[in-house]
Amino acid sequence: MTAAQWAWAGFAVLLTIGTAEGAAHATEGLSARVDRVADEYYRAVLDDHPEQAYAAGVTPAHHDRLTDLSLAAQRSWERREDRWLVTLHRTDAHSLAGTPQWTTYGILVEQLEAAVDLRVCRLERWASVNHMDSWHLVLASIAQVQPVATATERADAITRWRSVPGLIRQDIANLRFGLAQGYSAPRSVGERMLQQLDGLIATPLERHPYASPFTRSDDAVFKAAYLTALSRRVLPALREYRAFLANEYLPKARQTLAVSELPNGTRCYAALLRSNTTLRRSADEVYARGEAAVARYRDEVRGIGRTAFGSDDFAALAVRGNASADNQFSDGAELLEASREMVDRAARQMPRYFTWIPDQKVVVEPIPAYRDGAGVSPHYEPPTEGGRPGTYWVSLLRPGGTTRAEAEITAFHETWPGHHLQMSYAQRVRGLHPVAQLLGNAGFSEGWARYAESLAEEAGLYQTAYARIQRRTWSARGMVIDPGIHIRGWTREQAISFAMESGRFPRPAAEALVDRVAALPGQLTAYDSGGQEFLDLRREAEAALGPRFDLPQFHDALLESGNITLPMLRAHVEAWINRRQVTGGCTHEPDVCAH
């Protein structure tokens, strides 16, 4: 879950609680204790924070509510999380090794401990001013999956959407309080959100992103009531928020980008790094690791350039594809068609690298017009239970030009063998508590997708040297630019220049990237922090197993536990390596292999 979602859903936590709850369950077994906490947490999220459930592809029991953003509701949620965390801290994790509860325990503890750390950020006071994943975008996603098949579901839909103005006004109240306390989002981020709101407000009602429930029902009474809720409640509230943002908030918003400019901002950034990566690394360590990787990739680019083009000039190679006619699309329609072909091409190669291929398909669709051009990147949304398929959203506006190389890299990152494959594996895992589906982390998911970019090259999916070069010119730069902006005092222009140096971002796209980093501090470090872990584990496995190394089975080991923390992943894979060394590469238990 990203920083902004934590903010507007109110997911912070206090670690101060008595021991009465622990005494009440003193005789409870360790596995049962973990399962009980997971059960309670899972039900609580589905009941009180349905947005998080929908985002994870989980169907809540009720569809009539949104998260209560009031400070009182947030404090109540924090107290509940406190009790869960204290209970889990009374559990010996080592005794759970080899059981499904080991995974449940690890991801729950990390989620709750990271939330404790995030308290210092006071995200609810500023982070919802965000053009990447704030409530106005979350509502559009919820509209797509709002069920309306039965009379009860239709009544729930009316109740929920009539409540939207209350959510918006709660957010306004929180932001006003934040301004009074010295908290604000960067002005440039707020201006991008304002652009999106203008698009939402201007869209005709029956084609509005929030109108999906209306379009999916034949019930005339419901359709009329739903459009009335949108026209008389939701849209006036959007206009109210738009006026607040433009006239009251933006004039007071900070001109700077760095989260370190906020109260306790340096501590906040450390908490955001942990929340995004699940690693305990300082900003300086992340920055140093990123610089070392960027230098290594720079040398690799020169090597490819010498072979493919007879040149090892990095600057020239980084931009060469941008000017090459054979690396361009004529228009957005061609880009969309080509993206669909790339996804299909990648899917056909997957049986060579994985022991199991999901049945779930992925569709490729253009980003809706009100979001496109406002800084939203191409992205993937997982399938929902019995509803929306896995969807890869692509931008067709081409600000400055989207090259074929960039389209290939992004398609493989988002679909096969990237997010779509990894999330399908996670849904397949048996024995895990369903809470695991709610509690992913960017270090694992984005790390896998970055690893998938290199695996796509190994599979021969890139059709030109441009993509092999461009994959390396950008990789690991997120580990540099993110702490560069938030901790090391980089100016906006310095960050834009660093992004453009990679050759992957013309100036408009580089400006959008910088505002993304400003809106989501720490998130961009997750890609290569995680990607390096996956690559390091593969190198360790290859070195330890030699000719017994089997790539599809190694990929099973990486993905078979779902979206776990990176420290858990390392422990799991190293145990897998040790078992295979003992069994001589047999995939079964030692006693079976012996026979």
XYZ file of C-alpha atoms in Angstrom:
595
model
C 0.000 0.000 0.000
C 1.431 3.382 -0.950
C 2.003 6.331 1.313
C -1.003 8.233 0.025
C -3.343 5.269 0.509
C -2.094 4.966 4.072
C -2.864 8.623 4.538
C -6.401 8.847 3.255
C -7.437 5.436 4.604
C -6.050 6.458 7.989
C -3.640 3.577 8.452
C -1.383 4.800 11.235
C -0.774 2.982 14.537
C 0.220 3.686 18.152
C 2.348 1.239 20.071
C 1.004 1.887 23.582
C -1.264 -0.683 25.176
C -1.806 -2.614 28.382
C -1.558 -6.340 28.826
C -5.181 -7.293 29.541
C -5.800 -8.594 26.021
C -2.683 -10.755 26.166
C -3.733 -12.319 29.443
C -7.101 -13.273 28.002
C -5.391 -15.504 25.440
C -2.466 -16.735 27.527
C -3.176 -20.390 26.832
C -3.627 -19.941 23.097
C -1.254 -21.870 20.792
C 1.146 -19.877 18.663
C -0.318 -20.864 15.290
C -3.847 -20.283 16.536
C -2.815 -16.898 17.892
C -1.415 -15.802 14.533
C -4.499 -17.060 12.718
C -6.797 -15.251 15.162
C -5.037 -11.932 14.667
C -5.053 -12.450 10.908
C -8.768 -13.271 10.982
C -9.546 -10.139 12.974
C -7.378 -7.908 10.821
C -8.797 -9.315 7.595
C -12.410 -8.814 8.687
C -11.643 -5.323 9.950
C -10.089 -4.219 6.672
C -12.953 -5.593 4.598
C -15.506 -3.929 6.867
C -13.838 -0.590 7.580
C -11.384 -0.042 4.705
C -12.981 -1.620 1.617
C -10.784 0.446 -0.719
C -7.784 -1.632 0.330
C -9.710 -4.836 -0.317
C -10.759 -3.795 -3.820
C -7.208 -2.732 -4.657
C -5.995 -6.214 -3.736
C -8.709 -7.944 -5.777
C -10.619 -9.079 -2.677
C -14.413 -8.743 -2.499
C -15.695 -7.232 0.769
C -18.857 -8.542 2.393
C -20.457 -5.094 2.179
C -20.403 -2.548 -0.634
C -22.150 0.375 1.049
C -19.342 2.265 2.750
C -16.055 4.088 2.404
C -13.284 4.579 4.936
C -14.091 7.018 7.729
C -11.306 9.607 7.497
C -12.136 11.425 10.708
C -9.357 11.690 13.259
C -11.514 9.868 15.816
C -11.942 6.916 13.458
C -8.232 6.879 12.732
C -7.358 6.804 16.422
C -9.844 3.966 16.961
C -8.214 1.980 14.159
C -4.788 2.620 15.640
C -5.851 1.180 18.989
C -7.047 -1.990 17.286
C -3.773 -2.334 15.419
C -1.907 -1.786 18.671
C -3.585 -4.798 20.216
C -2.838 -6.985 17.201
C 0.806 -5.973 17.172
C 1.302 -6.611 20.877
C -0.260 -10.059 20.469
C 2.051 -10.896 17.570
C 5.102 -9.695 19.483
C 4.291 -12.333 22.106
C 4.769 -15.033 19.447
C 8.021 -16.906 18.770
C 8.390 -16.634 14.991
C 11.154 -19.262 14.820
C 8.808 -21.937 16.134
C 6.485 -21.242 13.187
C 9.113 -22.047 10.528
C 7.776 -24.323 7.823
C 4.133 -23.469 8.503
C 1.750 -21.115 6.701
C 1.596 -19.090 9.909
C 5.271 -18.161 9.452
C 4.312 -16.210 6.332
C 1.214 -14.722 7.941
C 3.188 -13.634 10.988
C 5.993 -12.081 8.973
C 3.863 -9.964 6.666
C 1.501 -8.842 9.446
C 4.285 -7.809 11.787
C 6.060 -5.917 9.033
C 2.865 -4.138 8.035
C 2.048 -3.099 11.583
C 5.587 -2.135 12.577
C 5.955 -0.074 9.417
C 2.689 1.662 10.269
C 4.084 2.541 13.687
C 7.103 4.113 12.036
C 4.872 6.039 9.632
C 3.090 7.838 12.463
C 5.836 10.442 12.438
C 4.841 11.452 8.896
C 1.299 12.567 9.787
C 0.310 11.471 6.290
C -3.366 12.233 6.818
C -2.454 15.934 7.037
C -0.916 16.256 3.551
C -0.392 13.103 1.488
C -3.911 12.888 0.039
C -3.056 15.855 -2.202
C -1.707 13.440 -4.710
C -2.168 12.830 -8.425
C -1.002 9.196 -8.316
C -3.457 7.349 -6.081
C -5.595 9.679 -3.983
C -9.309 9.279 -3.259
C -10.540 10.783 -6.559
C -8.687 8.038 -8.460
C -9.571 5.310 -5.974
C -13.256 6.168 -6.427
C -12.922 5.642 -10.174
C -11.488 2.171 -9.560
C -14.217 1.338 -7.050
C -16.892 2.404 -9.534
C -15.601 -0.232 -11.956
C -16.100 -3.053 -9.441
C -19.161 -1.788 -7.531
C -21.592 -4.746 -7.803
C -25.132 -3.963 -8.942
C -26.547 -7.382 -9.866
C -29.047 -7.666 -6.972
C -31.451 -5.270 -5.279
C -29.271 -5.309 -2.156
C -26.148 -4.494 -4.148
C -27.903 -1.642 -5.918
C -29.073 -0.225 -2.596
C -25.507 -0.518 -1.282
C -24.219 1.378 -4.299
C -26.628 4.259 -3.706
C -25.673 4.391 -0.023
C -21.951 4.389 -0.759
C -21.990 7.049 -3.449
C -24.264 9.317 -1.428
C -21.562 9.177 1.265
C -18.800 10.492 -1.013
C -19.301 14.157 -0.032
C -18.722 13.230 3.601
C -15.391 11.597 2.726
C -14.324 14.626 0.695
C -15.182 17.046 3.489
C -13.306 14.909 6.017
C -10.247 15.113 3.808
C -10.603 18.893 3.491
C -10.787 19.181 7.288
C -7.656 17.043 7.700
C -5.763 19.103 5.129
C -6.777 22.395 6.739
C -5.496 21.104 10.060
C -2.277 20.036 8.343
C -1.726 23.489 6.849
C -2.108 25.020 10.297
C 0.534 22.599 11.623
C 3.051 23.254 8.831
C 2.228 20.284 6.583
C 1.491 20.474 2.878
C 2.069 18.619 -0.355
C 4.310 20.160 -3.041
C 2.478 22.746 -5.101
C 3.438 21.049 -8.376
C 1.792 17.816 -7.178
C -1.369 19.679 -6.196
C -1.498 21.336 -9.610
C -1.451 17.928 -11.296
C -4.274 16.757 -9.043
C -6.188 19.929 -9.919
C -5.828 19.093 -13.612
C -7.315 15.643 -12.983
C -10.212 17.104 -10.997
C -10.964 19.498 -13.835
C -11.134 16.513 -16.165
C -13.487 14.661 -13.828
C -15.749 17.650 -13.389
C -15.948 18.337 -17.138
C -16.765 14.763 -18.175
C -20.434 14.267 -19.204
C -22.379 12.509 -16.468
C -23.317 9.303 -18.262
C -19.705 8.837 -19.454
C -18.177 9.818 -16.144
C -15.556 7.460 -14.606
C -17.835 7.183 -11.568
C -20.844 6.176 -13.705
C -19.875 2.542 -14.270
C -22.583 1.147 -11.931
C -25.181 3.107 -13.926
C -23.969 1.635 -17.224
C -24.008 -1.936 -15.909
C -27.617 -2.068 -14.694
C -30.985 -2.338 -16.450
C -32.932 -1.239 -13.366
C -34.466 2.107 -14.376
C -35.211 3.162 -10.806
C -31.637 2.433 -9.723
C -30.172 4.188 -12.762
C -32.128 7.341 -12.039
C -31.240 7.289 -8.344
C -27.567 6.688 -9.078
C -27.309 9.527 -11.577
C -29.075 11.759 -9.079
C -26.485 10.845 -6.432
C -23.692 11.719 -8.846
C -25.208 14.960 -10.120
C -26.559 16.350 -6.855
C -24.034 15.027 -4.340
C -20.774 13.735 -5.808
C -20.095 16.328 -8.510
C -20.940 19.313 -6.270
C -18.546 17.850 -3.676
C -15.840 17.496 -6.345
C -16.358 21.147 -7.269
C -16.176 22.072 -3.584
C -12.878 20.234 -3.208
C -11.588 21.733 -6.447
C -12.306 25.245 -5.136
C -10.607 24.429 -1.821
C -7.546 23.050 -3.589
C -7.223 25.938 -6.042
C -8.125 28.869 -3.813
C -7.119 27.854 -0.310
C -4.613 25.017 -0.431
C -2.305 25.646 -3.377
C -1.471 29.243 -2.413
C -0.142 27.845 0.894
C 1.423 24.646 -0.485
C 5.183 24.285 -0.325
C 7.232 25.115 -3.380
C 9.851 22.549 -2.363
C 9.695 18.847 -3.259
C 11.504 17.205 -0.341
C 9.535 15.501 2.407
C 12.415 16.484 4.686
C 10.985 20.025 4.541
C 8.037 18.886 6.675
C 8.096 18.550 10.470
C 10.153 15.427 11.333
C 10.603 14.966 7.593
C 13.935 13.127 7.748
C 12.499 10.536 10.137
C 9.427 10.341 7.930
C 11.536 9.526 4.881
C 13.296 6.729 6.758
C 9.875 5.304 7.656
C 8.697 5.577 4.062
C 11.800 3.742 2.833
C 11.039 0.876 5.158
C 7.340 0.872 4.283
C 8.077 0.681 0.561
C 10.982 -1.777 0.566
C 10.631 -3.772 3.848
C 14.396 -3.292 4.219
C 16.196 -1.510 7.063
C 18.441 0.659 4.927
C 19.303 4.287 5.467
C 18.791 6.857 2.745
C 22.562 7.145 2.367
C 22.923 3.385 1.866
C 20.155 3.326 -0.714
C 21.777 6.236 -2.539
C 25.233 4.591 -2.517
C 23.881 1.264 -3.773
C 22.029 3.097 -6.513
C 25.094 5.018 -7.631
C 27.152 1.810 -7.827
C 24.471 0.073 -9.902
C 24.087 3.063 -12.233
C 27.851 2.988 -12.893
C 27.711 -0.765 -13.627
C 24.809 -0.350 -16.052
C 26.620 2.538 -17.733
C 29.506 0.184 -18.564
C 27.078 -2.439 -19.887
C 25.440 0.150 -22.141
C 28.815 1.001 -23.615
C 29.466 -2.693 -24.294
C 26.140 -3.120 -26.098
C 26.751 0.074 -28.040
C 30.151 -1.066 -29.269
C 28.653 -4.329 -30.566
C 25.398 -2.973 -32.006
C 26.361 0.482 -33.235
C 30.151 0.740 -33.114
C 30.002 3.430 -30.422
C 30.545 3.497 -26.663
C 29.446 7.111 -26.130
C 26.901 6.720 -23.306
C 25.169 10.065 -23.858
C 24.738 9.386 -27.564
C 23.581 5.812 -26.985
C 21.063 6.876 -24.345
C 19.222 9.105 -26.801
C 19.937 7.254 -30.039
C 16.640 5.368 -30.058
C 14.617 8.543 -29.520
C 15.683 9.840 -32.942
C 15.513 6.533 -34.818
C 12.515 6.178 -37.096
C 12.321 2.410 -36.569
C 11.870 2.966 -32.807
C 8.803 5.221 -33.090
C 5.021 4.878 -33.265
C 3.034 6.894 -35.754
C 0.193 7.523 -33.295
C -1.495 6.291 -30.135
C -3.539 3.678 -31.954
C -0.393 2.017 -33.253
C 1.130 2.118 -29.760
C -1.964 0.401 -28.310
C -1.963 -2.313 -30.977
C 1.764 -2.897 -30.564
C 1.443 -3.106 -26.773
C -1.159 -5.838 -27.151
C 1.146 -7.736 -29.507
C 4.021 -7.415 -27.026
C 1.903 -8.854 -24.229
C 0.809 -11.793 -26.399
C 4.389 -12.406 -27.553
C 5.660 -12.491 -23.994
C 2.898 -14.843 -22.838
C 3.915 -17.427 -25.446
C 7.456 -17.604 -24.033
C 6.533 -18.113 -20.380
C 6.430 -21.958 -20.372
C 10.212 -21.949 -20.932
C 10.809 -20.159 -17.626
C 8.043 -21.219 -15.242
C 6.632 -24.566 -14.154
C 3.110 -23.122 -14.002
C 1.367 -20.603 -16.243
C -1.780 -18.865 -14.961
C -5.059 -19.106 -16.819
C -5.818 -15.462 -16.042
C -5.514 -13.293 -19.112
C -4.445 -9.677 -19.204
C -6.115 -7.030 -21.351
C -4.448 -3.851 -22.589
C -6.491 -0.635 -22.434
C -5.766 3.107 -22.808
C -5.593 5.214 -19.650
C -8.859 7.204 -19.366
C -8.599 10.683 -20.840
C -9.145 12.532 -17.548
C -6.062 10.837 -16.075
C -3.807 10.667 -19.117
C -1.376 13.530 -19.400
C -1.644 14.445 -15.710
C 1.377 12.439 -14.616
C -0.161 8.965 -14.309
C 2.198 6.299 -15.638
C 1.286 3.103 -17.509
C 0.348 0.570 -14.842
C -1.260 -2.794 -14.101
C -4.385 -3.548 -12.054
C -4.960 -7.154 -10.937
C -8.158 -9.071 -11.679
C -10.983 -8.989 -9.184
C -12.988 -11.981 -8.000
C -15.551 -12.691 -10.706
C -15.153 -9.239 -12.241
C -12.505 -7.138 -13.911
C -9.673 -9.018 -15.699
C -6.041 -8.139 -15.164
C -5.626 -4.830 -16.977
C -2.532 -3.106 -18.332
C -3.272 0.593 -18.778
C -1.137 2.411 -21.374
C -0.796 6.125 -22.103
C -1.623 7.165 -25.658
C -0.777 10.855 -25.367
C 2.923 10.340 -26.081
C 4.244 13.562 -24.485
C 7.550 13.899 -26.312
C 7.258 10.413 -27.800
C 6.899 6.898 -26.420
C 9.425 4.691 -28.180
C 8.972 1.045 -29.083
C 11.826 0.221 -26.729
C 10.096 1.945 -23.804
C 6.793 0.273 -24.674
C 8.448 -3.168 -24.642
C 10.202 -2.623 -21.313
C 7.022 -1.351 -19.674
C 4.793 -4.069 -21.134
C 7.027 -6.869 -19.835
C 7.377 -5.111 -16.466
C 3.619 -4.791 -16.047
C 2.356 -8.078 -17.538
C 4.447 -11.121 -18.550
C 6.742 -11.996 -16.817
C 6.131 -9.026 -14.509
C 3.238 -7.974 -12.298
C 0.501 -10.051 -13.924
C 2.444 -13.296 -13.628
C 3.681 -12.580 -10.103
C 0.230 -11.616 -8.799
C -1.318 -14.677 -10.429
C 1.242 -16.840 -8.623
C 0.347 -15.130 -5.358
C -3.347 -15.892 -5.839
C -2.450 -19.547 -6.443
C -0.599 -20.097 -3.168
C -2.406 -22.664 -1.030
C -2.491 -22.678 2.742
C -1.846 -18.969 3.170
C -4.228 -16.916 5.198
C -6.329 -14.652 2.938
C -4.864 -11.640 4.747
C -1.740 -12.220 2.646
C -3.647 -11.035 -0.406
C -4.228 -7.688 1.296
C -0.667 -7.114 2.482
C 1.710 -6.864 -0.426
C 4.787 -4.673 -0.526
C 6.432 -2.722 -3.309
C 9.909 -4.071 -2.545
C 8.753 -7.542 -3.596
C 6.264 -6.687 -6.357
C 8.249 -3.918 -8.024
C 11.495 -5.779 -7.386
C 10.093 -8.790 -9.196
C 8.922 -6.598 -12.077
C 12.394 -5.076 -12.395
C 13.863 -8.598 -12.403
C 11.243 -9.468 -15.040
C 12.683 -6.784 -17.328
C 16.029 -8.595 -17.317
C 14.324 -11.987 -17.680
C 12.504 -10.650 -20.750
C 15.900 -9.889 -22.267
C 17.080 -13.394 -21.410
C 13.974 -14.729 -23.173
C 14.803 -12.750 -26.317
C 11.679 -10.601 -26.085
C 13.362 -7.292 -26.873
C 13.448 -6.924 -30.633
C 16.153 -4.266 -30.896
C 19.294 -3.125 -29.138
C 17.451 0.089 -28.254
C 15.444 -1.690 -25.571
C 18.477 -3.509 -24.177
C 20.225 -0.163 -23.876
C 17.252 1.737 -22.491
C 16.566 -0.930 -19.872
C 19.991 -0.200 -18.417
C 20.107 3.571 -18.801
C 17.259 4.016 -16.308
C 17.633 1.010 -13.978
C 18.726 1.859 -10.414
C 18.369 5.602 -10.979
C 15.276 5.555 -8.776
C 17.543 4.632 -5.860
C 19.486 7.818 -6.571
C 16.855 10.360 -7.580
C 14.432 9.553 -4.742
C 16.804 10.169 -1.798
C 18.459 12.837 -3.925
C 15.214 14.825 -3.916
C 14.016 14.054 -0.406
C 17.216 13.997 1.659
C 20.196 15.275 -0.281
C 18.856 18.655 -1.328
C 18.479 18.146 -5.068
C 16.726 20.955 -6.904
C 13.850 20.275 -9.260
C 16.040 21.073 -12.248
C 18.817 18.789 -10.991
C 16.366 15.907 -10.676
C 14.866 16.555 -14.125
C 18.332 16.592 -15.686
C 19.261 13.312 -13.972
C 16.114 11.657 -15.332
C 16.688 13.015 -18.840
C 20.307 11.835 -18.819
C 18.979 8.278 -18.993
C 17.530 8.978 -22.431
C 14.234 7.402 -21.383
C 12.467 10.612 -20.416
C 11.979 13.661 -22.616
C 11.483 16.788 -20.543
C 7.675 16.566 -20.023
C 8.004 12.940 -18.885
C 10.972 13.821 -16.654
C 8.945 16.582 -15.019
C 6.112 14.119 -14.423
C 8.569 11.632 -12.919
C 9.943 14.234 -10.510
C 6.424 15.089 -9.343
C 5.721 11.394 -8.885
C 8.779 11.113 -6.611
C 7.597 14.199 -4.736
C 4.110 12.727 -4.295
C 5.264 9.238 -3.226
C 8.500 9.616 -1.214
C 10.517 6.403 -1.114
C 8.348 4.468 -3.559
C 10.714 4.714 -6.516
C 13.505 3.104 -4.485
C 11.482 -0.112 -4.187
C 12.002 -1.155 -7.813
C 15.742 -1.633 -7.768
C 16.122 -2.264 -4.040
C 13.915 -5.274 -4.678
C 15.278 -6.025 -8.125
C 18.815 -6.262 -6.779
C 17.635 -8.735 -4.147
C 16.087 -11.002 -6.784
C 19.201 -10.835 -8.965
C 21.503 -11.427 -5.988
C 19.510 -14.475 -4.923
C 19.680 -15.902 -8.433
C 23.445 -15.455 -8.540
C 23.765 -17.127 -5.133
C 21.608 -20.057 -6.247
C 23.524 -20.514 -9.506
C 26.856 -20.433 -7.680
C 25.738 -22.839 -4.970
C 23.981 -25.371 -7.225
C 26.058 -25.215 -10.394
C 24.706 -27.644 -13.029
C 21.877 -28.620 -10.676
C 20.400 -25.116 -10.911
C 16.977 -25.245 -12.586
C 15.585 -21.845 -13.560
C 11.834 -22.644 -13.642
C 12.079 -24.306 -10.229
C 14.081 -21.354 -8.903
C 11.311 -19.045 -10.084
C 8.841 -21.234 -8.214
C 10.927 -20.735 -5.086
C 10.840 -16.980 -5.550
C 7.081 -16.784 -6.066
C 5.609 -19.731 -4.199
C 5.094 -17.894 -0.892
C 3.315 -14.909 -2.373
C 4.239 -11.286 -1.813
C 6.405 -11.606 1.285
C 8.939 -9.171 2.716
C 12.393 -9.095 1.152
C 14.091 -10.407 4.333
C 11.572 -13.280 4.355
C 12.272 -13.935 0.679
C 15.987 -14.214 1.338
C 15.442 -16.624 4.238
C 13.061 -18.744 2.141
C 15.318 -18.948 -0.933
C 18.456 -19.677 1.062
C 16.614 -22.533 2.777
C 15.538 -23.772 -0.695
C 19.175 -23.695 -1.855
C 20.287 -25.636 1.218
C 17.630 -28.305 0.670
C 18.622 -28.777 -2.956
C 22.272 -29.086 -1.992
C 21.359 -31.832 0.470
C 19.068 -33.678 -1.947
C 21.313 -33.315 -4.995
C 18.786 -31.162 -6.796
C 15.736 -33.341 -6.158
C 12.570 -31.301 -5.788
C 10.964 -33.755 -3.340
C 11.619 -34.479 0.305
C 14.974 -36.152 1.092
C 13.463 -39.560 1.866
C 11.673 -39.601 -1.500
C 14.834 -38.586 -3.335
C 16.783 -41.357 -1.612
C 14.560 -43.897 -3.334
